[in-house]
mmCIF file with all atom_site columns, C-alpha atoms in Angstrom:
data_model
loop_
_atom_site.group_PDB
_atom_site.id
_atom_site.type_symbol
_atom_site.label_atom_id
_atom_site.label_alt_id
_atom_site.label_comp_id
_atom_site.label_asym_id
_atom_site.label_entity_id
_atom_site.label_seq_id
_atom_site.pdbx_PDB_ins_code
_atom_site.Cartn_x
_atom_site.Cartn_y
_atom_site.Cartn_z
_atom_site.occupancy
_atom_site.B_iso_or_equiv
_atom_site.pdbx_formal_charge
_atom_site.auth_seq_id
_atom_site.auth_comp_id
_atom_site.auth_asym_id
_atom_site.auth_atom_id
_atom_site.pdbx_PDB_model_num
ATOM 1   C CA . MET A 1 1   ? -82.116 81.001 -302.803 1.00 88.00 ? 196 MET A CA 1
ATOM 2   C CA . ARG A 1 2   ? -83.230 84.333 -304.262 1.00 93.00 ? 197 ARG A CA 1
ATOM 3   C CA . CYS A 1 3   ? -86.312 86.004 -302.751 1.00 95.00 ? 198 CYS A CA 1
ATOM 4   C CA . PRO A 1 4   ? -89.133 86.249 -305.323 1.00 95.00 ? 199 PRO A CA 1
ATOM 5   C CA . ALA A 1 5   ? -90.332 89.540 -303.755 1.00 96.00 ? 200 ALA A CA 1
ATOM 6   C CA . CYS A 1 6   ? -87.165 91.662 -303.418 1.00 96.00 ? 201 CYS A CA 1
ATOM 7   C CA . GLN A 1 7   ? -84.584 89.512 -305.290 1.00 95.00 ? 202 GLN A CA 1
ATOM 8   C CA . PHE A 1 8   ? -82.259 89.451 -302.249 1.00 95.00 ? 203 PHE A CA 1
ATOM 9   C CA . ASN A 1 9   ? -79.953 86.439 -302.412 1.00 94.00 ? 204 ASN A CA 1
ATOM 10  C CA . GLY A 1 10  ? -80.377 85.196 -298.849 1.00 94.00 ? 205 GLY A CA 1
ATOM 11  C CA . THR A 1 11  ? -83.154 83.173 -297.267 1.00 95.00 ? 206 THR A CA 1
ATOM 12  C CA . ARG A 1 12  ? -83.467 80.894 -294.285 1.00 95.00 ? 207 ARG A CA 1
ATOM 13  C CA . VAL A 1 13  ? -85.495 77.705 -294.008 1.00 96.00 ? 208 VAL A CA 1
ATOM 14  C CA . VAL A 1 14  ? -88.338 78.075 -291.507 1.00 96.00 ? 209 VAL A CA 1
ATOM 15  C CA . ASP A 1 15  ? -89.894 74.614 -291.899 1.00 95.00 ? 210 ASP A CA 1
ATOM 16  C CA . SER A 1 16  ? -89.189 71.403 -293.858 1.00 95.00 ? 211 SER A CA 1
ATOM 17  C CA . ARG A 1 17  ? -91.452 68.409 -294.384 1.00 94.00 ? 212 ARG A CA 1
ATOM 18  C CA . PRO A 1 18  ? -91.418 65.384 -296.636 1.00 92.00 ? 213 PRO A CA 1
ATOM 19  C CA . VAL A 1 19  ? -94.194 65.142 -299.239 1.00 88.00 ? 214 VAL A CA 1
ATOM 20  C CA . ASP A 1 20  ? -95.208 62.755 -302.009 1.00 78.00 ? 215 ASP A CA 1
ATOM 21  C CA . ASP A 1 21  ? -94.271 59.616 -300.074 1.00 77.00 ? 216 ASP A CA 1
ATOM 22  C CA . ASN A 1 22  ? -90.836 60.997 -299.080 1.00 83.00 ? 217 ASN A CA 1
ATOM 23  C CA . LYS A 1 23  ? -89.890 61.673 -302.706 1.00 79.00 ? 218 LYS A CA 1
ATOM 24  C CA . GLU A 1 24  ? -89.916 65.461 -302.221 1.00 90.00 ? 219 GLU A CA 1
ATOM 25  C CA . ILE A 1 25  ? -89.205 67.959 -299.459 1.00 94.00 ? 220 ILE A CA 1
ATOM 26  C CA . ARG A 1 26  ? -91.392 71.036 -298.999 1.00 95.00 ? 221 ARG A CA 1
ATOM 27  C CA . ARG A 1 27  ? -89.523 73.973 -297.502 1.00 96.00 ? 222 ARG A CA 1
ATOM 28  C CA . ARG A 1 28  ? -90.972 77.197 -296.107 1.00 97.00 ? 223 ARG A CA 1
ATOM 29  C CA . ARG A 1 29  ? -88.422 79.960 -296.529 1.00 97.00 ? 224 ARG A CA 1
ATOM 30  C CA . GLU A 1 30  ? -88.143 83.505 -295.265 1.00 97.00 ? 225 GLU A CA 1
ATOM 31  C CA . CYS A 1 31  ? -86.166 86.302 -296.905 1.00 97.00 ? 226 CYS A CA 1
ATOM 32  C CA . GLU A 1 32  ? -83.455 87.662 -294.610 1.00 96.00 ? 227 GLU A CA 1
ATOM 33  C CA . SER A 1 33  ? -83.932 91.127 -296.077 1.00 96.00 ? 228 SER A CA 1
ATOM 34  C CA . CYS A 1 34  ? -87.676 91.807 -296.419 1.00 97.00 ? 229 CYS A CA 1
ATOM 35  C CA . GLY A 1 35  ? -89.169 88.928 -294.387 1.00 96.00 ? 230 GLY A CA 1
ATOM 36  C CA . PHE A 1 36  ? -91.268 87.610 -297.321 1.00 97.00 ? 231 PHE A CA 1
ATOM 37  C CA . ARG A 1 37  ? -92.221 83.926 -296.878 1.00 97.00 ? 232 ARG A CA 1
ATOM 38  C CA . PHE A 1 38  ? -92.470 81.467 -299.753 1.00 96.00 ? 233 PHE A CA 1
ATOM 39  C CA . THR A 1 39  ? -92.448 77.724 -300.411 1.00 95.00 ? 234 THR A CA 1
ATOM 40  C CA . THR A 1 40  ? -89.967 75.672 -302.413 1.00 94.00 ? 235 THR A CA 1
ATOM 41  C CA . PHE A 1 41  ? -89.935 71.977 -303.291 1.00 92.00 ? 236 PHE A CA 1
ATOM 42  C CA . GLU A 1 42  ? -86.846 69.830 -303.572 1.00 92.00 ? 237 GLU A CA 1
ATOM 43  C CA . LYS A 1 43  ? -86.812 66.457 -305.330 1.00 85.00 ? 238 LYS A CA 1
ATOM 44  C CA . ILE A 1 44  ? -84.323 64.068 -306.838 1.00 80.00 ? 239 ILE A CA 1
ATOM 45  C CA . GLU A 1 45  ? -83.778 64.540 -310.526 1.00 75.00 ? 240 GLU A CA 1
ATOM 46  C CA . GLU A 1 46  ? -83.377 61.173 -312.151 1.00 75.00 ? 241 GLU A CA 1
ATOM 47  C CA . THR A 1 47  ? -81.927 61.251 -315.614 1.00 82.00 ? 242 THR A CA 1
ATOM 48  C CA . PRO A 1 48  ? -83.550 58.773 -317.943 1.00 89.00 ? 243 PRO A CA 1
ATOM 49  C CA . LEU A 1 49  ? -81.549 55.686 -318.851 1.00 92.00 ? 244 LEU A CA 1
ATOM 50  C CA . ILE A 1 50  ? -81.265 55.356 -322.608 1.00 95.00 ? 245 ILE A CA 1
ATOM 51  C CA . VAL A 1 51  ? -80.606 51.949 -324.155 1.00 95.00 ? 246 VAL A CA 1
ATOM 52  C CA . VAL A 1 52  ? -78.608 51.989 -327.394 1.00 95.00 ? 247 VAL A CA 1
ATOM 53  C CA . LYS A 1 53  ? -79.751 49.021 -329.448 1.00 92.00 ? 248 LYS A CA 1
ATOM 54  C CA . LYS A 1 54  ? -77.657 46.988 -331.876 1.00 88.00 ? 249 LYS A CA 1
ATOM 55  C CA . ASP A 1 55  ? -78.988 48.941 -334.866 1.00 93.00 ? 250 ASP A CA 1
ATOM 56  C CA . GLY A 1 56  ? -78.014 52.245 -333.232 1.00 92.00 ? 251 GLY A CA 1
ATOM 57  C CA . SER A 1 57  ? -81.546 53.284 -332.318 1.00 95.00 ? 252 SER A CA 1
ATOM 58  C CA . ARG A 1 58  ? -82.222 54.539 -328.815 1.00 96.00 ? 253 ARG A CA 1
ATOM 59  C CA . GLU A 1 59  ? -85.085 53.986 -326.412 1.00 95.00 ? 254 GLU A CA 1
ATOM 60  C CA . GLU A 1 60  ? -85.708 54.610 -322.740 1.00 94.00 ? 255 GLU A CA 1
ATOM 61  C CA . PHE A 1 61  ? -84.860 51.741 -320.369 1.00 94.00 ? 256 PHE A CA 1
ATOM 62  C CA . SER A 1 62  ? -88.023 49.822 -319.524 1.00 93.00 ? 257 SER A CA 1
ATOM 63  C CA . ARG A 1 63  ? -88.225 47.694 -316.389 1.00 91.00 ? 258 ARG A CA 1
ATOM 64  C CA . GLU A 1 64  ? -91.389 46.145 -317.775 1.00 93.00 ? 259 GLU A CA 1
ATOM 65  C CA . LYS A 1 65  ? -89.685 45.040 -320.984 1.00 94.00 ? 260 LYS A CA 1
ATOM 66  C CA . VAL A 1 66  ? -86.835 43.344 -319.101 1.00 94.00 ? 261 VAL A CA 1
ATOM 67  C CA . LEU A 1 67  ? -89.304 41.730 -316.703 1.00 95.00 ? 262 LEU A CA 1
ATOM 68  C CA . ARG A 1 68  ? -91.402 40.391 -319.620 1.00 95.00 ? 263 ARG A CA 1
ATOM 69  C CA . GLY A 1 69  ? -88.290 38.755 -321.094 1.00 93.00 ? 264 GLY A CA 1
ATOM 70  C CA . LEU A 1 70  ? -87.440 37.185 -317.745 1.00 95.00 ? 265 LEU A CA 1
ATOM 71  C CA . ILE A 1 71  ? -90.999 35.920 -317.240 1.00 95.00 ? 266 ILE A CA 1
ATOM 72  C CA . ARG A 1 72  ? -90.996 34.394 -320.718 1.00 93.00 ? 267 ARG A CA 1
ATOM 73  C CA . ALA A 1 73  ? -87.662 32.645 -320.041 1.00 92.00 ? 268 ALA A CA 1
ATOM 74  C CA . CYS A 1 74  ? -88.925 31.339 -316.688 1.00 94.00 ? 269 CYS A CA 1
ATOM 75  C CA . GLU A 1 75  ? -92.254 29.972 -317.895 1.00 93.00 ? 270 GLU A CA 1
ATOM 76  C CA . LYS A 1 76  ? -93.035 26.687 -316.137 1.00 92.00 ? 271 LYS A CA 1
ATOM 77  C CA . ARG A 1 77  ? -89.897 27.059 -314.021 1.00 93.00 ? 272 ARG A CA 1
ATOM 78  C CA . PRO A 1 78  ? -89.788 27.298 -310.213 1.00 93.00 ? 273 PRO A CA 1
ATOM 79  C CA . VAL A 1 79  ? -88.718 30.942 -310.120 1.00 93.00 ? 274 VAL A CA 1
ATOM 80  C CA . ALA A 1 80  ? -90.855 33.370 -308.112 1.00 93.00 ? 275 ALA A CA 1
ATOM 81  C CA . LEU A 1 81  ? -92.048 36.617 -309.658 1.00 93.00 ? 276 LEU A CA 1
ATOM 82  C CA . GLU A 1 82  ? -90.522 38.495 -306.709 1.00 93.00 ? 277 GLU A CA 1
ATOM 83  C CA . THR A 1 83  ? -87.124 37.035 -307.646 1.00 94.00 ? 278 THR A CA 1
ATOM 84  C CA . LEU A 1 84  ? -87.495 38.257 -311.215 1.00 94.00 ? 279 LEU A CA 1
ATOM 85  C CA . GLU A 1 85  ? -88.579 41.707 -310.046 1.00 93.00 ? 280 GLU A CA 1
ATOM 86  C CA . GLY A 1 86  ? -85.531 41.787 -307.761 1.00 92.00 ? 281 GLY A CA 1
ATOM 87  C CA . ILE A 1 87  ? -83.299 40.978 -310.737 1.00 94.00 ? 282 ILE A CA 1
ATOM 88  C CA . VAL A 1 88  ? -84.771 43.873 -312.724 1.00 94.00 ? 283 VAL A CA 1
ATOM 89  C CA . ILE A 1 89  ? -84.383 46.299 -309.815 1.00 91.00 ? 284 ILE A CA 1
ATOM 90  C CA . SER A 1 90  ? -80.760 45.266 -309.228 1.00 93.00 ? 285 SER A CA 1
ATOM 91  C CA . ILE A 1 91  ? -79.952 45.663 -312.925 1.00 94.00 ? 286 ILE A CA 1
ATOM 92  C CA . GLU A 1 92  ? -81.436 49.168 -312.992 1.00 91.00 ? 287 GLU A CA 1
ATOM 93  C CA . LYS A 1 93  ? -79.559 50.115 -309.813 1.00 89.00 ? 288 LYS A CA 1
ATOM 94  C CA . ASP A 1 94  ? -76.290 48.870 -311.291 1.00 92.00 ? 289 ASP A CA 1
ATOM 95  C CA . LEU A 1 95  ? -76.902 50.779 -314.526 1.00 92.00 ? 290 LEU A CA 1
ATOM 96  C CA . ARG A 1 96  ? -77.630 53.995 -312.607 1.00 89.00 ? 291 ARG A CA 1
ATOM 97  C CA . ARG A 1 97  ? -74.602 53.436 -310.354 1.00 89.00 ? 292 ARG A CA 1
ATOM 98  C CA . ILE A 1 98  ? -72.367 53.322 -313.449 1.00 87.00 ? 293 ILE A CA 1
ATOM 99  C CA . GLY A 1 99  ? -73.446 56.912 -314.058 1.00 84.00 ? 294 GLY A CA 1
ATOM 100 C CA . ASN A 1 100 ? -73.612 56.800 -317.840 1.00 88.00 ? 295 ASN A CA 1
ATOM 101 C CA . PRO A 1 101 ? -77.043 57.894 -319.121 1.00 91.00 ? 296 PRO A CA 1
ATOM 102 C CA . GLU A 1 102 ? -76.637 55.682 -322.198 1.00 94.00 ? 297 GLU A CA 1
ATOM 103 C CA . VAL A 1 103 ? -76.083 51.927 -321.980 1.00 94.00 ? 298 VAL A CA 1
ATOM 104 C CA . ARG A 1 104 ? -75.728 49.358 -324.715 1.00 94.00 ? 299 ARG A CA 1
ATOM 105 C CA . SER A 1 105 ? -78.460 46.753 -325.059 1.00 92.00 ? 300 SER A CA 1
ATOM 106 C CA . GLU A 1 106 ? -75.704 44.114 -325.065 1.00 91.00 ? 301 GLU A CA 1
ATOM 107 C CA . ASP A 1 107 ? -74.653 45.204 -321.567 1.00 92.00 ? 302 ASP A CA 1
ATOM 108 C CA . VAL A 1 108 ? -78.232 44.948 -320.299 1.00 93.00 ? 303 VAL A CA 1
ATOM 109 C CA . GLY A 1 109 ? -78.587 41.493 -321.873 1.00 91.00 ? 304 GLY A CA 1
ATOM 110 C CA . GLU A 1 110 ? -75.349 40.270 -320.313 1.00 90.00 ? 305 GLU A CA 1
ATOM 111 C CA . MET A 1 111 ? -76.439 41.539 -316.890 1.00 94.00 ? 306 MET A CA 1
ATOM 112 C CA . VAL A 1 112 ? -79.736 39.676 -317.258 1.00 93.00 ? 307 VAL A CA 1
ATOM 113 C CA . MET A 1 113 ? -77.974 36.477 -318.279 1.00 89.00 ? 308 MET A CA 1
ATOM 114 C CA . ASP A 1 114 ? -75.455 36.669 -315.418 1.00 89.00 ? 309 ASP A CA 1
ATOM 115 C CA . ARG A 1 115 ? -78.231 36.944 -312.847 1.00 93.00 ? 310 ARG A CA 1
ATOM 116 C CA . LEU A 1 116 ? -80.480 34.407 -314.534 1.00 91.00 ? 311 LEU A CA 1
ATOM 117 C CA . ALA A 1 117 ? -77.701 31.805 -314.655 1.00 86.00 ? 312 ALA A CA 1
ATOM 118 C CA . LYS A 1 118 ? -77.517 31.981 -310.860 1.00 89.00 ? 313 LYS A CA 1
ATOM 119 C CA . GLU A 1 119 ? -81.278 31.491 -310.479 1.00 90.00 ? 314 GLU A CA 1
ATOM 120 C CA . ASP A 1 120 ? -82.229 28.837 -313.023 1.00 89.00 ? 315 ASP A CA 1
ATOM 121 C CA . GLU A 1 121 ? -80.060 27.151 -315.662 1.00 85.00 ? 316 GLU A CA 1
ATOM 122 C CA . VAL A 1 122 ? -82.937 26.207 -317.952 1.00 87.00 ? 317 VAL A CA 1
ATOM 123 C CA . ALA A 1 123 ? -84.314 29.751 -317.912 1.00 90.00 ? 318 ALA A CA 1
ATOM 124 C CA . TYR A 1 124 ? -80.792 31.015 -318.608 1.00 84.00 ? 319 TYR A CA 1
ATOM 125 C CA . VAL A 1 125 ? -80.489 28.795 -321.694 1.00 84.00 ? 320 VAL A CA 1
ATOM 126 C CA . ARG A 1 126 ? -83.920 29.881 -322.908 1.00 85.00 ? 321 ARG A CA 1
ATOM 127 C CA . PHE A 1 127 ? -83.056 33.561 -322.508 1.00 88.00 ? 322 PHE A CA 1
ATOM 128 C CA . ALA A 1 128 ? -79.603 33.110 -324.059 1.00 81.00 ? 323 ALA A CA 1
ATOM 129 C CA . SER A 1 129 ? -81.008 31.253 -327.073 1.00 78.00 ? 324 SER A CA 1
ATOM 130 C CA . VAL A 1 130 ? -83.290 34.180 -327.908 1.00 78.00 ? 325 VAL A CA 1
ATOM 131 C CA . TYR A 1 131 ? -80.864 36.934 -326.883 1.00 74.00 ? 326 TYR A CA 1
ATOM 132 C CA . ARG A 1 132 ? -77.824 35.520 -328.650 1.00 70.00 ? 327 ARG A CA 1
ATOM 133 C CA . GLN A 1 133 ? -79.864 34.268 -331.621 1.00 68.00 ? 328 GLN A CA 1
ATOM 134 C CA . PHE A 1 134 ? -78.125 30.917 -331.896 1.00 66.00 ? 329 PHE A CA 1
ATOM 135 C CA . LYS A 1 135 ? -77.568 30.176 -335.591 1.00 66.00 ? 330 LYS A CA 1
ATOM 136 C CA . ASP A 1 136 ? -77.142 26.419 -335.266 1.00 68.00 ? 331 ASP A CA 1
ATOM 137 C CA . ILE A 1 137 ? -76.885 23.572 -332.782 1.00 72.00 ? 332 ILE A CA 1
ATOM 138 C CA . ASN A 1 138 ? -73.082 23.915 -332.454 1.00 73.00 ? 333 ASN A CA 1
ATOM 139 C CA . VAL A 1 139 ? -73.381 27.446 -331.046 1.00 72.00 ? 334 VAL A CA 1
ATOM 140 C CA . PHE A 1 140 ? -76.072 26.169 -328.683 1.00 71.00 ? 335 PHE A CA 1
ATOM 141 C CA . ILE A 1 141 ? -73.850 23.305 -327.505 1.00 78.00 ? 336 ILE A CA 1
ATOM 142 C CA . SER A 1 142 ? -70.892 25.617 -326.940 1.00 76.00 ? 337 SER A CA 1
ATOM 143 C CA . GLU A 1 143 ? -73.118 27.853 -324.780 1.00 71.00 ? 338 GLU A CA 1
ATOM 144 C CA . LEU A 1 144 ? -74.166 24.800 -322.751 1.00 74.00 ? 339 LEU A CA 1
ATOM 145 C CA . LYS A 1 145 ? -70.525 23.796 -322.311 1.00 80.00 ? 340 LYS A CA 1
ATOM 146 C CA . GLU A 1 146 ? -69.716 27.315 -321.098 1.00 78.00 ? 341 GLU A CA 1
ATOM 147 C CA . LEU A 1 147 ? -72.576 27.105 -318.607 1.00 71.00 ? 342 LEU A CA 1
ATOM 148 C CA . LEU A 1 148 ? -71.344 23.731 -317.336 1.00 74.00 ? 343 LEU A CA 1
ATOM 149 C CA . HIS A 1 149 ? -67.811 25.111 -317.029 1.00 78.00 ? 344 HIS A CA 1
ATOM 150 C CA . ARG A 1 150 ? -69.078 28.075 -314.986 1.00 72.00 ? 345 ARG A CA 1
ATOM 151 C CA . GLN A 1 151 ? -71.100 25.790 -312.716 1.00 68.00 ? 346 GLN A CA 1
ATOM 152 C CA . THR A 1 152 ? -68.019 23.629 -312.123 1.00 68.00 ? 347 THR A CA 1
ATOM 153 C CA . ASP A 1 153 ? -65.973 26.731 -311.235 1.00 67.00 ? 348 ASP A CA 1
ATOM 154 C CA . ILE A 1 154 ? -68.635 27.920 -308.786 1.00 59.00 ? 349 ILE A CA 1
ATOM 155 C CA . LYS A 1 155 ? -68.773 24.557 -306.998 1.00 59.00 ? 350 LYS A CA 1
ATOM 156 C CA . LYS A 1 156 ? -64.991 24.484 -306.464 1.00 58.00 ? 351 LYS A CA 1
#
């Protein structure tokens, strides 16, 4: 760290403390050359997640938007709000773990459906019917058959 007083490129940390609910660290530093003391702050830089939609437009990932879709799919179903919030958090963690700042909306939708299928089959079908925009009853039936096939595989 360069000293703001004499521009010497050597300082030592005198004191460190967490601030802002442990999201930042405040450091008191002292220049090894002139003894000038100053404060620096260190925090995690989170890059925004950008969702690339089917039409090519881009928007920032929104936990709230995903949660609203899950709540709508789970209306009148025995799925706790905490469960849905956990799904959203795990999806965002997985997207950040991948390390790519841009993700396709299809990938987000598939992640939602994978997790929702494990929680509630009816909610899964509701979400899938809107997300996949079923054109007719045959596509809907094939999706139900796929769900039944997956459930059979899980039980084995």
